[in-house]
Amino acid sequence: ENGMVALPTSTLPKRLTVIAGTYDGVIAGWSNETNADELEMAFAMPVHDGSVRSLSVLPDTGMLVSGGFDETLKVYDLRKSRETGETKTPQDLGTPTCSEFAPPEANGTHMLVGLTSGRIAFYKRKDWSVVHILGGHEGGVSCIACHPSGKLALSGGLHD
């Protein structure tokens, strides 16, 4: 009668993890692993000098990659709660702004990273080497989405 919709007592999925990056370089995660109806803080760790600009999780592996204002990409194993790798963005191409695994599944062999320079760095996940630098945006890359096949990606720019 008042326009409100009654929700079931538990509206959260069986297992949910929410991960966020902060302006002061911290990554924090909340999970409903111990109580299906509530999110509780699962971890918080300082990872970057400056703000966290991008986060990507590879499903089913527990791999998290963060991009920071300090122009680094850091790789984490969420299951073991530890850092497993780090690399810098290509010289003079700026700060990571967005990222996506390619293909965006458990076997994602590469990662696309959008940069403030308007370019996209294409990394090989095996050793985090840069395979290729793609150009095309004015003023920075704001988002990247990869097709499930990993053979096609779409990106958006800040000024185009």
PDB file of C-alpha atoms in Angstrom:
ATOM      1  CA  GLU A   1       0.000   0.000   0.000  1.00  0.00           C
ATOM      2  CA  ASN A   2       2.909   2.425   0.577  1.00  0.00           C
ATOM      3  CA  GLY A   3       4.836   1.430  -2.574  1.00  0.00           C
ATOM      4  CA  MET A   4       7.371  -0.679  -0.658  1.00  0.00           C
ATOM      5  CA  VAL A   5       8.254  -4.153  -1.921  1.00  0.00           C
ATOM      6  CA  ALA A   6       8.821  -6.908   0.616  1.00  0.00           C
ATOM      7  CA  LEU A   7      12.104  -8.734   0.026  1.00  0.00           C
ATOM      8  CA  PRO A   8      12.939 -12.234   1.217  1.00  0.00           C
ATOM      9  CA  THR A   9      14.796 -12.327   4.535  1.00  0.00           C
ATOM     10  CA  SER A  10      18.051 -13.148   2.731  1.00  0.00           C
ATOM     11  CA  THR A  11      18.645 -11.249  -0.509  1.00  0.00           C
ATOM     12  CA  LEU A  12      22.383 -11.952  -0.745  1.00  0.00           C
ATOM     13  CA  PRO A  13      23.696 -14.753  -2.961  1.00  0.00           C
ATOM     14  CA  LYS A  14      24.987 -17.865  -1.197  1.00  0.00           C
ATOM     15  CA  ARG A  15      28.572 -16.643  -1.528  1.00  0.00           C
ATOM     16  CA  LEU A  16      29.379 -13.007  -2.211  1.00  0.00           C
ATOM     17  CA  THR A  17      32.618 -11.047  -1.990  1.00  0.00           C
ATOM     18  CA  VAL A  18      32.783  -7.290  -2.546  1.00  0.00           C
ATOM     19  CA  ILE A  19      36.207  -5.716  -3.154  1.00  0.00           C
ATOM     20  CA  ALA A  20      36.913  -1.981  -3.215  1.00  0.00           C
ATOM     21  CA  GLY A  21      39.968   0.213  -3.627  1.00  0.00           C
ATOM     22  CA  THR A  22      40.401   3.475  -1.747  1.00  0.00           C
ATOM     23  CA  TYR A  23      41.940   6.874  -2.412  1.00  0.00           C
ATOM     24  CA  ASP A  24      44.667   6.152   0.142  1.00  0.00           C
ATOM     25  CA  GLY A  25      45.882   2.962  -1.595  1.00  0.00           C
ATOM     26  CA  VAL A  26      44.039   0.302   0.410  1.00  0.00           C
ATOM     27  CA  ILE A  27      42.146  -2.685  -0.981  1.00  0.00           C
ATOM     28  CA  ALA A  28      39.353  -3.954   1.271  1.00  0.00           C
ATOM     29  CA  GLY A  29      37.062  -6.935   0.892  1.00  0.00           C
ATOM     30  CA  TRP A  30      33.792  -7.958   2.510  1.00  0.00           C
ATOM     31  CA  SER A  31      32.264 -11.420   2.374  1.00  0.00           C
ATOM     32  CA  ASN A  32      29.191 -13.296   3.583  1.00  0.00           C
ATOM     33  CA  GLU A  33      31.182 -16.517   3.994  1.00  0.00           C
ATOM     34  CA  THR A  34      30.497 -16.880   7.746  1.00  0.00           C
ATOM     35  CA  ASN A  35      26.953 -15.450   7.737  1.00  0.00           C
ATOM     36  CA  ALA A  36      24.882 -15.681   4.540  1.00  0.00           C
ATOM     37  CA  ASP A  37      22.785 -12.633   5.514  1.00  0.00           C
ATOM     38  CA  GLU A  38      25.572 -10.162   6.296  1.00  0.00           C
ATOM     39  CA  LEU A  39      28.737  -8.871   4.710  1.00  0.00           C
ATOM     40  CA  GLU A  40      31.686  -8.845   7.105  1.00  0.00           C
ATOM     41  CA  MET A  41      35.146  -7.414   6.478  1.00  0.00           C
ATOM     42  CA  ALA A  42      37.347 -10.232   5.233  1.00  0.00           C
ATOM     43  CA  PHE A  43      40.560  -8.298   4.541  1.00  0.00           C
ATOM     44  CA  ALA A  44      42.099  -4.858   4.197  1.00  0.00           C
ATOM     45  CA  MET A  45      45.650  -4.190   3.027  1.00  0.00           C
ATOM     46  CA  PRO A  46      47.661  -1.202   1.857  1.00  0.00           C
ATOM     47  CA  VAL A  47      48.804  -1.858  -1.713  1.00  0.00           C
ATOM     48  CA  HIS A  48      49.601   1.378  -3.564  1.00  0.00           C
ATOM     49  CA  ASP A  49      51.272   4.731  -2.931  1.00  0.00           C
ATOM     50  CA  GLY A  50      48.253   6.852  -3.830  1.00  0.00           C
ATOM     51  CA  SER A  51      44.810   5.822  -4.948  1.00  0.00           C
ATOM     52  CA  VAL A  52      43.673   2.459  -6.297  1.00  0.00           C
ATOM     53  CA  ARG A  53      42.436   3.136  -9.851  1.00  0.00           C
ATOM     54  CA  SER A  54      41.385  -0.304 -11.115  1.00  0.00           C
ATOM     55  CA  LEU A  55      40.539  -3.779  -9.837  1.00  0.00           C
ATOM     56  CA  SER A  56      40.029  -7.004 -11.777  1.00  0.00           C
ATOM     57  CA  VAL A  57      39.291 -10.455 -10.420  1.00  0.00           C
ATOM     58  CA  LEU A  58      39.789 -13.646 -12.402  1.00  0.00           C
ATOM     59  CA  PRO A  59      36.838 -15.891 -11.441  1.00  0.00           C
ATOM     60  CA  ASP A  60      37.512 -19.288  -9.881  1.00  0.00           C
ATOM     61  CA  THR A  61      41.243 -18.590  -9.379  1.00  0.00           C
ATOM     62  CA  GLY A  62      41.201 -16.027  -6.571  1.00  0.00           C
ATOM     63  CA  MET A  63      43.528 -13.782  -8.617  1.00  0.00           C
ATOM     64  CA  LEU A  64      43.103 -10.043  -8.103  1.00  0.00           C
ATOM     65  CA  VAL A  65      44.998  -7.387 -10.052  1.00  0.00           C
ATOM     66  CA  SER A  66      44.996  -3.779  -8.863  1.00  0.00           C
ATOM     67  CA  GLY A  67      46.229  -0.726 -10.735  1.00  0.00           C
ATOM     68  CA  GLY A  68      47.335   2.310  -8.769  1.00  0.00           C
ATOM     69  CA  PHE A  69      48.189   5.979  -9.086  1.00  0.00           C
ATOM     70  CA  ASP A  70      51.809   4.896  -8.481  1.00  0.00           C
ATOM     71  CA  GLU A  71      51.750   3.410 -12.030  1.00  0.00           C
ATOM     72  CA  THR A  72      52.026  -0.180 -10.816  1.00  0.00           C
ATOM     73  CA  LEU A  73      49.934  -3.282 -11.283  1.00  0.00           C
ATOM     74  CA  LYS A  74      49.942  -5.607  -8.292  1.00  0.00           C
ATOM     75  CA  VAL A  75      48.820  -9.234  -8.414  1.00  0.00           C
ATOM     76  CA  TYR A  76      47.276 -10.977  -5.400  1.00  0.00           C
ATOM     77  CA  ASP A  77      46.134 -14.464  -4.502  1.00  0.00           C
ATOM     78  CA  LEU A  78      42.966 -13.797  -2.492  1.00  0.00           C
ATOM     79  CA  ARG A  79      42.788 -17.402  -1.281  1.00  0.00           C
ATOM     80  CA  LYS A  80      46.215 -17.146   0.358  1.00  0.00           C
ATOM     81  CA  SER A  81      45.924 -13.418   1.190  1.00  0.00           C
ATOM     82  CA  ARG A  82      49.298 -12.523  -0.295  1.00  0.00           C
ATOM     83  CA  GLU A  83      50.889 -10.566  -3.113  1.00  0.00           C
ATOM     84  CA  THR A  84      52.218 -12.771  -5.908  1.00  0.00           C
ATOM     85  CA  GLY A  85      53.599 -10.231  -8.382  1.00  0.00           C
ATOM     86  CA  GLU A  86      54.068  -6.631  -9.433  1.00  0.00           C
ATOM     87  CA  THR A  87      54.883  -4.745 -12.620  1.00  0.00           C
ATOM     88  CA  LYS A  88      55.082  -1.117 -13.711  1.00  0.00           C
ATOM     89  CA  THR A  89      52.989   0.347 -16.495  1.00  0.00           C
ATOM     90  CA  PRO A  90      54.935   1.124 -19.686  1.00  0.00           C
ATOM     91  CA  GLN A  91      57.108   4.230 -19.310  1.00  0.00           C
ATOM     92  CA  ASP A  92      55.436   7.594 -19.934  1.00  0.00           C
ATOM     93  CA  LEU A  93      52.008   6.071 -20.645  1.00  0.00           C
ATOM     94  CA  GLY A  94      50.422   7.082 -17.361  1.00  0.00           C
ATOM     95  CA  THR A  95      48.329   5.625 -14.619  1.00  0.00           C
ATOM     96  CA  PRO A  96      46.091   2.555 -15.001  1.00  0.00           C
ATOM     97  CA  THR A  97      42.415   3.572 -15.108  1.00  0.00           C
ATOM     98  CA  CYS A  98      40.685   0.273 -15.898  1.00  0.00           C
ATOM     99  CA  SER A  99      41.540  -3.346 -16.595  1.00  0.00           C
ATOM    100  CA  GLU A 100      40.040  -6.589 -17.853  1.00  0.00           C
ATOM    101  CA  PHE A 101      41.253 -10.168 -18.226  1.00  0.00           C
ATOM    102  CA  ALA A 102      41.151 -11.599 -21.756  1.00  0.00           C
ATOM    103  CA  PRO A 103      39.307 -13.871 -21.973  1.00  0.00           C
ATOM    104  CA  PRO A 104      37.428 -12.879 -18.806  1.00  0.00           C
ATOM    105  CA  GLU A 105      37.252 -16.443 -17.503  1.00  0.00           C
ATOM    106  CA  ALA A 106      39.359 -18.737 -15.306  1.00  0.00           C
ATOM    107  CA  ASN A 107      41.814 -19.333 -18.155  1.00  0.00           C
ATOM    108  CA  GLY A 108      42.353 -15.611 -18.890  1.00  0.00           C
ATOM    109  CA  THR A 109      45.788 -15.620 -20.493  1.00  0.00           C
ATOM    110  CA  HIS A 110      46.136 -11.870 -21.019  1.00  0.00           C
ATOM    111  CA  MET A 111      45.106  -8.575 -19.449  1.00  0.00           C
ATOM    112  CA  LEU A 112      44.121  -5.297 -21.058  1.00  0.00           C
ATOM    113  CA  VAL A 113      44.965  -2.184 -19.017  1.00  0.00           C
ATOM    114  CA  GLY A 114      43.590   1.243 -19.936  1.00  0.00           C
ATOM    115  CA  LEU A 115      45.908   4.176 -19.205  1.00  0.00           C
ATOM    116  CA  THR A 116      45.574   7.928 -18.684  1.00  0.00           C
ATOM    117  CA  SER A 117      47.548   8.497 -21.913  1.00  0.00           C
ATOM    118  CA  GLY A 118      44.650   7.078 -23.952  1.00  0.00           C
ATOM    119  CA  ARG A 119      46.509   3.865 -24.718  1.00  0.00           C
ATOM    120  CA  ILE A 120      45.808   0.261 -23.754  1.00  0.00           C
ATOM    121  CA  ALA A 121      48.617  -2.029 -22.622  1.00  0.00           C
ATOM    122  CA  PHE A 122      48.196  -5.690 -23.543  1.00  0.00           C
ATOM    123  CA  TYR A 123      49.944  -7.904 -20.940  1.00  0.00           C
ATOM    124  CA  LYS A 124      50.712 -11.630 -21.021  1.00  0.00           C
ATOM    125  CA  ARG A 125      49.501 -13.053 -17.686  1.00  0.00           C
ATOM    126  CA  LYS A 126      52.177 -15.766 -17.568  1.00  0.00           C
ATOM    127  CA  ASP A 127      55.043 -13.325 -16.929  1.00  0.00           C
ATOM    128  CA  TRP A 128      53.273  -9.892 -16.985  1.00  0.00           C
ATOM    129  CA  SER A 129      55.279  -8.775 -20.005  1.00  0.00           C
ATOM    130  CA  VAL A 130      53.792  -6.161 -22.347  1.00  0.00           C
ATOM    131  CA  VAL A 131      52.851  -7.820 -25.629  1.00  0.00           C
ATOM    132  CA  HIS A 132      51.470  -4.760 -27.410  1.00  0.00           C
ATOM    133  CA  ILE A 133      50.427  -1.144 -26.861  1.00  0.00           C
ATOM    134  CA  LEU A 134      47.153  -0.091 -28.501  1.00  0.00           C
ATOM    135  CA  GLY A 135      46.257   3.556 -29.121  1.00  0.00           C
ATOM    136  CA  GLY A 136      43.204   5.474 -30.102  1.00  0.00           C
ATOM    137  CA  HIS A 137      41.649   7.486 -27.280  1.00  0.00           C
ATOM    138  CA  GLU A 138      41.912  11.180 -26.485  1.00  0.00           C
ATOM    139  CA  GLY A 139      42.485  12.017 -22.837  1.00  0.00           C
ATOM    140  CA  GLY A 140      42.498   8.568 -21.277  1.00  0.00           C
ATOM    141  CA  VAL A 141      40.741   5.203 -21.338  1.00  0.00           C
ATOM    142  CA  SER A 142      37.730   5.074 -19.028  1.00  0.00           C
ATOM    143  CA  CYS A 143      36.537   1.470 -19.476  1.00  0.00           C
ATOM    144  CA  ILE A 144      37.356  -1.841 -21.151  1.00  0.00           C
ATOM    145  CA  ALA A 145      35.149  -4.880 -21.755  1.00  0.00           C
ATOM    146  CA  CYS A 146      36.383  -8.111 -23.283  1.00  0.00           C
ATOM    147  CA  HIS A 147      34.275 -10.627 -25.205  1.00  0.00           C
ATOM    148  CA  PRO A 148      34.113 -14.099 -23.547  1.00  0.00           C
ATOM    149  CA  SER A 149      36.160 -15.517 -26.457  1.00  0.00           C
ATOM    150  CA  GLY A 150      39.010 -13.113 -25.661  1.00  0.00           C
ATOM    151  CA  LYS A 151      39.222 -12.195 -29.352  1.00  0.00           C
ATOM    152  CA  LEU A 152      37.368  -8.881 -29.196  1.00  0.00           C
ATOM    153  CA  ALA A 153      37.405  -5.981 -26.770  1.00  0.00           C
ATOM    154  CA  LEU A 154      35.589  -2.676 -26.527  1.00  0.00           C
ATOM    155  CA  SER A 155      36.979   0.417 -24.825  1.00  0.00           C
ATOM    156  CA  GLY A 156      35.675   3.868 -24.036  1.00  0.00           C
ATOM    157  CA  GLY A 157      37.618   7.104 -23.788  1.00  0.00           C
ATOM    158  CA  LEU A 158      37.203  10.191 -21.643  1.00  0.00           C
ATOM    159  CA  HIS A 159      37.023  12.705 -24.499  1.00  0.00           C
ATOM    160  CA  ASP A 160      35.899  10.756 -27.547  1.00  0.00           C
TER     161      ASP A 160
END
